[in-house]
Amino acid sequence: ADLALGAQIFNGNCAACHQGGRNAVIAEKTLDKAALEQYLDGGFNVQAIIYQVENGKGAMPAWSDRLSEEEIQAVAEYVYKQAAEAAW
Ligand code: HEM
């Protein structure tokens, strides 16, 4: 997992709405483990994060035409690790 790449992708593309692991659009849908367990389709795992990043959901845009597979994998692993370790 390229966590440095993941952090870079996150800061450049996701932090606009998810600064500090929060959610600027729907406050309760944070990137904390408990919120991901509750709201993320497919549960708290890397594949489910990849799916949402690729396809979007509600007001969150899809990234499959803007980020490469490698970048999406890296940002999903970064989000998962930050949530798993309560590191936001
Ligand atoms: C939800 C990741 C970019 C808006 C989420 C969730 C994840 C995620 C994992 C699920 C959180 C939960 O349900 O508790 C990412 C990543 C991004 C990104 C990795 C960058 C590639 C953005 C941007 C916006 C945004 C730029 C705003 C324009 C939202 C919204 C939700 C959400 C509104 C809630 C969707 C719903 O359930 O209706 N995001 N996000 N996201 N994100 Fe993002």
PDB file of C-alpha atoms and ligand atoms in Angstrom:
ATOM      1  CA  ALA A   1       0.000   0.000   0.000  1.00  0.00           C
ATOM      2  CA  ASP A   2       1.377   3.382  -0.970  1.00  0.00           C
ATOM      3  CA  LEU A   3       0.116   5.417   1.973  1.00  0.00           C
ATOM      4  CA  ALA A   4       2.165   8.476   1.018  1.00  0.00           C
ATOM      5  CA  LEU A   5       0.424   8.510  -2.368  1.00  0.00           C
ATOM      6  CA  GLY A   6      -2.893   7.936  -0.594  1.00  0.00           C
ATOM      7  CA  ALA A   7      -2.358  10.914   1.689  1.00  0.00           C
ATOM      8  CA  GLN A   8      -1.402  13.087  -1.275  1.00  0.00           C
ATOM      9  CA  ILE A   9      -4.497  12.053  -3.256  1.00  0.00           C
ATOM     10  CA  PHE A  10      -6.688  12.615  -0.207  1.00  0.00           C
ATOM     11  CA  ASN A  11      -5.365  16.095   0.437  1.00  0.00           C
ATOM     12  CA  GLY A  12      -5.676  17.067  -3.227  1.00  0.00           C
ATOM     13  CA  ASN A  13      -9.126  15.615  -3.974  1.00  0.00           C
ATOM     14  CA  CYS A  14     -11.061  14.616  -0.869  1.00  0.00           C
ATOM     15  CA  ALA A  15     -10.131  17.098   1.842  1.00  0.00           C
ATOM     16  CA  ALA A  16     -12.345  19.756   0.250  1.00  0.00           C
ATOM     17  CA  CYS A  17     -15.293  17.871   1.750  1.00  0.00           C
ATOM     18  CA  HIS A  18     -13.508  15.529   4.194  1.00  0.00           C
ATOM     19  CA  GLN A  19     -10.981  17.757   5.958  1.00  0.00           C
ATOM     20  CA  GLY A  20      -9.742  15.985   9.070  1.00  0.00           C
ATOM     21  CA  GLY A  21     -11.916  12.934   8.285  1.00  0.00           C
ATOM     22  CA  ARG A  22     -15.081  14.977   8.656  1.00  0.00           C
ATOM     23  CA  ASN A  23     -17.920  15.518   6.166  1.00  0.00           C
ATOM     24  CA  ALA A  24     -18.690  19.116   5.176  1.00  0.00           C
ATOM     25  CA  VAL A  25     -21.883  18.140   3.313  1.00  0.00           C
ATOM     26  CA  ILE A  26     -23.575  15.561   5.575  1.00  0.00           C
ATOM     27  CA  ALA A  27     -22.054  16.081   9.008  1.00  0.00           C
ATOM     28  CA  GLU A  28     -22.737  12.633  10.479  1.00  0.00           C
ATOM     29  CA  LYS A  29     -21.230  10.756   7.497  1.00  0.00           C
ATOM     30  CA  THR A  30     -17.640  11.181   8.642  1.00  0.00           C
ATOM     31  CA  LEU A  31     -14.684   8.961   7.762  1.00  0.00           C
ATOM     32  CA  ASP A  32     -14.499   7.633  11.329  1.00  0.00           C
ATOM     33  CA  LYS A  33     -14.743   3.863  11.779  1.00  0.00           C
ATOM     34  CA  ALA A  34     -18.119   3.997  13.532  1.00  0.00           C
ATOM     35  CA  ALA A  35     -19.665   6.138  10.757  1.00  0.00           C
ATOM     36  CA  LEU A  36     -18.235   3.893   8.024  1.00  0.00           C
ATOM     37  CA  GLU A  37     -19.646   0.835   9.794  1.00  0.00           C
ATOM     38  CA  GLN A  38     -23.026   2.538   9.930  1.00  0.00           C
ATOM     39  CA  TYR A  39     -23.291   4.291   6.554  1.00  0.00           C
ATOM     40  CA  LEU A  40     -20.830   2.908   4.020  1.00  0.00           C
ATOM     41  CA  ASP A  41     -22.476   0.417   1.618  1.00  0.00           C
ATOM     42  CA  GLY A  42     -20.635  -2.883   2.065  1.00  0.00           C
ATOM     43  CA  GLY A  43     -19.320  -2.085   5.541  1.00  0.00           C
ATOM     44  CA  PHE A  44     -15.963  -1.042   6.938  1.00  0.00           C
ATOM     45  CA  ASN A  45     -13.417  -2.455   4.490  1.00  0.00           C
ATOM     46  CA  VAL A  46     -11.119  -1.257   1.702  1.00  0.00           C
ATOM     47  CA  GLN A  47     -13.244  -2.721  -1.130  1.00  0.00           C
ATOM     48  CA  ALA A  48     -16.325  -0.802   0.042  1.00  0.00           C
ATOM     49  CA  ILE A  49     -14.337   2.449   0.146  1.00  0.00           C
ATOM     50  CA  ILE A  50     -13.002   1.767  -3.367  1.00  0.00           C
ATOM     51  CA  TYR A  51     -16.552   1.154  -4.605  1.00  0.00           C
ATOM     52  CA  GLN A  52     -17.823   4.462  -3.219  1.00  0.00           C
ATOM     53  CA  VAL A  53     -14.836   6.414  -4.555  1.00  0.00           C
ATOM     54  CA  GLU A  54     -15.246   4.881  -8.033  1.00  0.00           C
ATOM     55  CA  ASN A  55     -19.010   5.336  -8.221  1.00  0.00           C
ATOM     56  CA  GLY A  56     -19.817   8.213  -5.887  1.00  0.00           C
ATOM     57  CA  LYS A  57     -22.964   8.348  -3.764  1.00  0.00           C
ATOM     58  CA  GLY A  58     -25.543  11.116  -3.349  1.00  0.00           C
ATOM     59  CA  ALA A  59     -23.696  14.456  -3.341  1.00  0.00           C
ATOM     60  CA  MET A  60     -20.280  12.773  -3.483  1.00  0.00           C
ATOM     61  CA  PRO A  61     -18.897  12.698  -7.038  1.00  0.00           C
ATOM     62  CA  ALA A  62     -17.460   9.597  -8.743  1.00  0.00           C
ATOM     63  CA  TRP A  63     -13.700   9.526  -9.230  1.00  0.00           C
ATOM     64  CA  SER A  64     -13.196   6.656 -11.677  1.00  0.00           C
ATOM     65  CA  ASP A  65     -12.598   9.023 -14.618  1.00  0.00           C
ATOM     66  CA  ARG A  66     -10.389  11.415 -12.621  1.00  0.00           C
ATOM     67  CA  LEU A  67      -8.135   9.100 -10.598  1.00  0.00           C
ATOM     68  CA  SER A  68      -6.238   6.009 -11.764  1.00  0.00           C
ATOM     69  CA  GLU A  69      -6.897   2.559 -10.275  1.00  0.00           C
ATOM     70  CA  GLU A  70      -3.617   2.839  -8.406  1.00  0.00           C
ATOM     71  CA  GLU A  71      -4.580   6.227  -6.964  1.00  0.00           C
ATOM     72  CA  ILE A  72      -8.033   4.991  -5.906  1.00  0.00           C
ATOM     73  CA  GLN A  73      -6.514   1.898  -4.253  1.00  0.00           C
ATOM     74  CA  ALA A  74      -3.996   4.100  -2.422  1.00  0.00           C
ATOM     75  CA  VAL A  75      -6.527   6.652  -1.181  1.00  0.00           C
ATOM     76  CA  ALA A  76      -8.916   3.898  -0.043  1.00  0.00           C
ATOM     77  CA  GLU A  77      -6.164   2.186   1.957  1.00  0.00           C
ATOM     78  CA  TYR A  78      -5.202   5.538   3.463  1.00  0.00           C
ATOM     79  CA  VAL A  79      -8.806   6.275   4.532  1.00  0.00           C
ATOM     80  CA  TYR A  80      -9.198   2.753   5.944  1.00  0.00           C
ATOM     81  CA  LYS A  81      -5.996   3.016   7.990  1.00  0.00           C
ATOM     82  CA  GLN A  82      -6.801   6.493   9.305  1.00  0.00           C
ATOM     83  CA  ALA A  83     -10.236   5.221  10.410  1.00  0.00           C
ATOM     84  CA  ALA A  84      -8.975   1.897  11.830  1.00  0.00           C
ATOM     85  CA  GLU A  85      -6.349   3.683  13.920  1.00  0.00           C
ATOM     86  CA  ALA A  86      -8.587   6.657  14.849  1.00  0.00           C
ATOM     87  CA  ALA A  87      -5.828   8.787  13.349  1.00  0.00           C
ATOM     88  CA  TRP A  88      -7.811  11.664  11.815  1.00  0.00           C
TER      89      TRP A  88
HETATM   90  C1  HEM B   1     -19.113   9.988   1.914  1.00  0.00           C
HETATM   91  C2  HEM B   1     -14.502   9.023   0.722  1.00  0.00           C
HETATM   92  C3  HEM B   1     -14.390  13.066  -1.967  1.00  0.00           C
HETATM   93  C4  HEM B   1     -18.785  14.243  -0.362  1.00  0.00           C
HETATM   94  C5  HEM B   1     -17.856   9.382   1.835  1.00  0.00           C
HETATM   95  C6  HEM B   1     -17.518   8.128   2.426  1.00  0.00           C
HETATM   96  C7  HEM B   1     -16.240   7.841   2.082  1.00  0.00           C
HETATM   97  C8  HEM B   1     -15.768   8.938   1.276  1.00  0.00           C
HETATM   98  C9  HEM B   1     -15.415   6.607   2.467  1.00  0.00           C
HETATM   99  C10 HEM B   1     -18.444   7.292   3.318  1.00  0.00           C
HETATM  100  C11 HEM B   1     -18.570   8.010   4.679  1.00  0.00           C
HETATM  101  C12 HEM B   1     -19.764   7.582   5.479  1.00  0.00           C
HETATM  102  O1  HEM B   1     -20.744   7.088   4.899  1.00  0.00           O
HETATM  103  O2  HEM B   1     -19.730   7.777   6.744  1.00  0.00           O
HETATM  104  C13 HEM B   1     -14.083  10.022  -0.137  1.00  0.00           C
HETATM  105  C14 HEM B   1     -12.795  10.040  -0.807  1.00  0.00           C
HETATM  106  C15 HEM B   1     -12.797  11.136  -1.616  1.00  0.00           C
HETATM  107  C16 HEM B   1     -14.049  11.844  -1.396  1.00  0.00           C
HETATM  108  C17 HEM B   1     -11.700   9.005  -0.594  1.00  0.00           C
HETATM  109  C18 HEM B   1     -11.746  11.575  -2.622  1.00  0.00           C
HETATM  110  C19 HEM B   1     -11.350  10.684  -3.604  1.00  0.00           C
HETATM  111  C20 HEM B   1     -15.526  13.783  -1.689  1.00  0.00           C
HETATM  112  C21 HEM B   1     -15.794  15.137  -2.129  1.00  0.00           C
HETATM  113  C22 HEM B   1     -17.047  15.450  -1.680  1.00  0.00           C
HETATM  114  C23 HEM B   1     -17.548  14.311  -0.952  1.00  0.00           C
HETATM  115  C24 HEM B   1     -14.820  16.019  -2.892  1.00  0.00           C
HETATM  116  C25 HEM B   1     -17.828  16.741  -1.855  1.00  0.00           C
HETATM  117  C26 HEM B   1     -17.940  17.327  -3.080  1.00  0.00           C
HETATM  118  C27 HEM B   1     -19.284  13.157   0.315  1.00  0.00           C
HETATM  119  C28 HEM B   1     -20.662  13.027   0.764  1.00  0.00           C
HETATM  120  C29 HEM B   1     -20.762  11.777   1.387  1.00  0.00           C
HETATM  121  C30 HEM B   1     -19.433  11.179   1.342  1.00  0.00           C
HETATM  122  C31 HEM B   1     -21.781  14.042   0.571  1.00  0.00           C
HETATM  123  C32 HEM B   1     -22.023  11.131   1.953  1.00  0.00           C
HETATM  124  C33 HEM B   1     -22.672  10.339   0.797  1.00  0.00           C
HETATM  125  C34 HEM B   1     -24.022   9.756   1.195  1.00  0.00           C
HETATM  126  O3  HEM B   1     -24.027   8.741   1.894  1.00  0.00           O
HETATM  127  O4  HEM B   1     -25.044  10.346   0.810  1.00  0.00           O
HETATM  128  N1  HEM B   1     -16.771   9.867   1.152  1.00  0.00           N
HETATM  129  N2  HEM B   1     -14.796  11.131  -0.512  1.00  0.00           N
HETATM  130  N3  HEM B   1     -16.607  13.319  -0.962  1.00  0.00           N
HETATM  131  N4  HEM B   1     -18.597  12.025   0.669  1.00  0.00           N
HETATM  132 FE1  HEM B   1     -16.689  11.581   0.089  1.00  0.00          FE
END
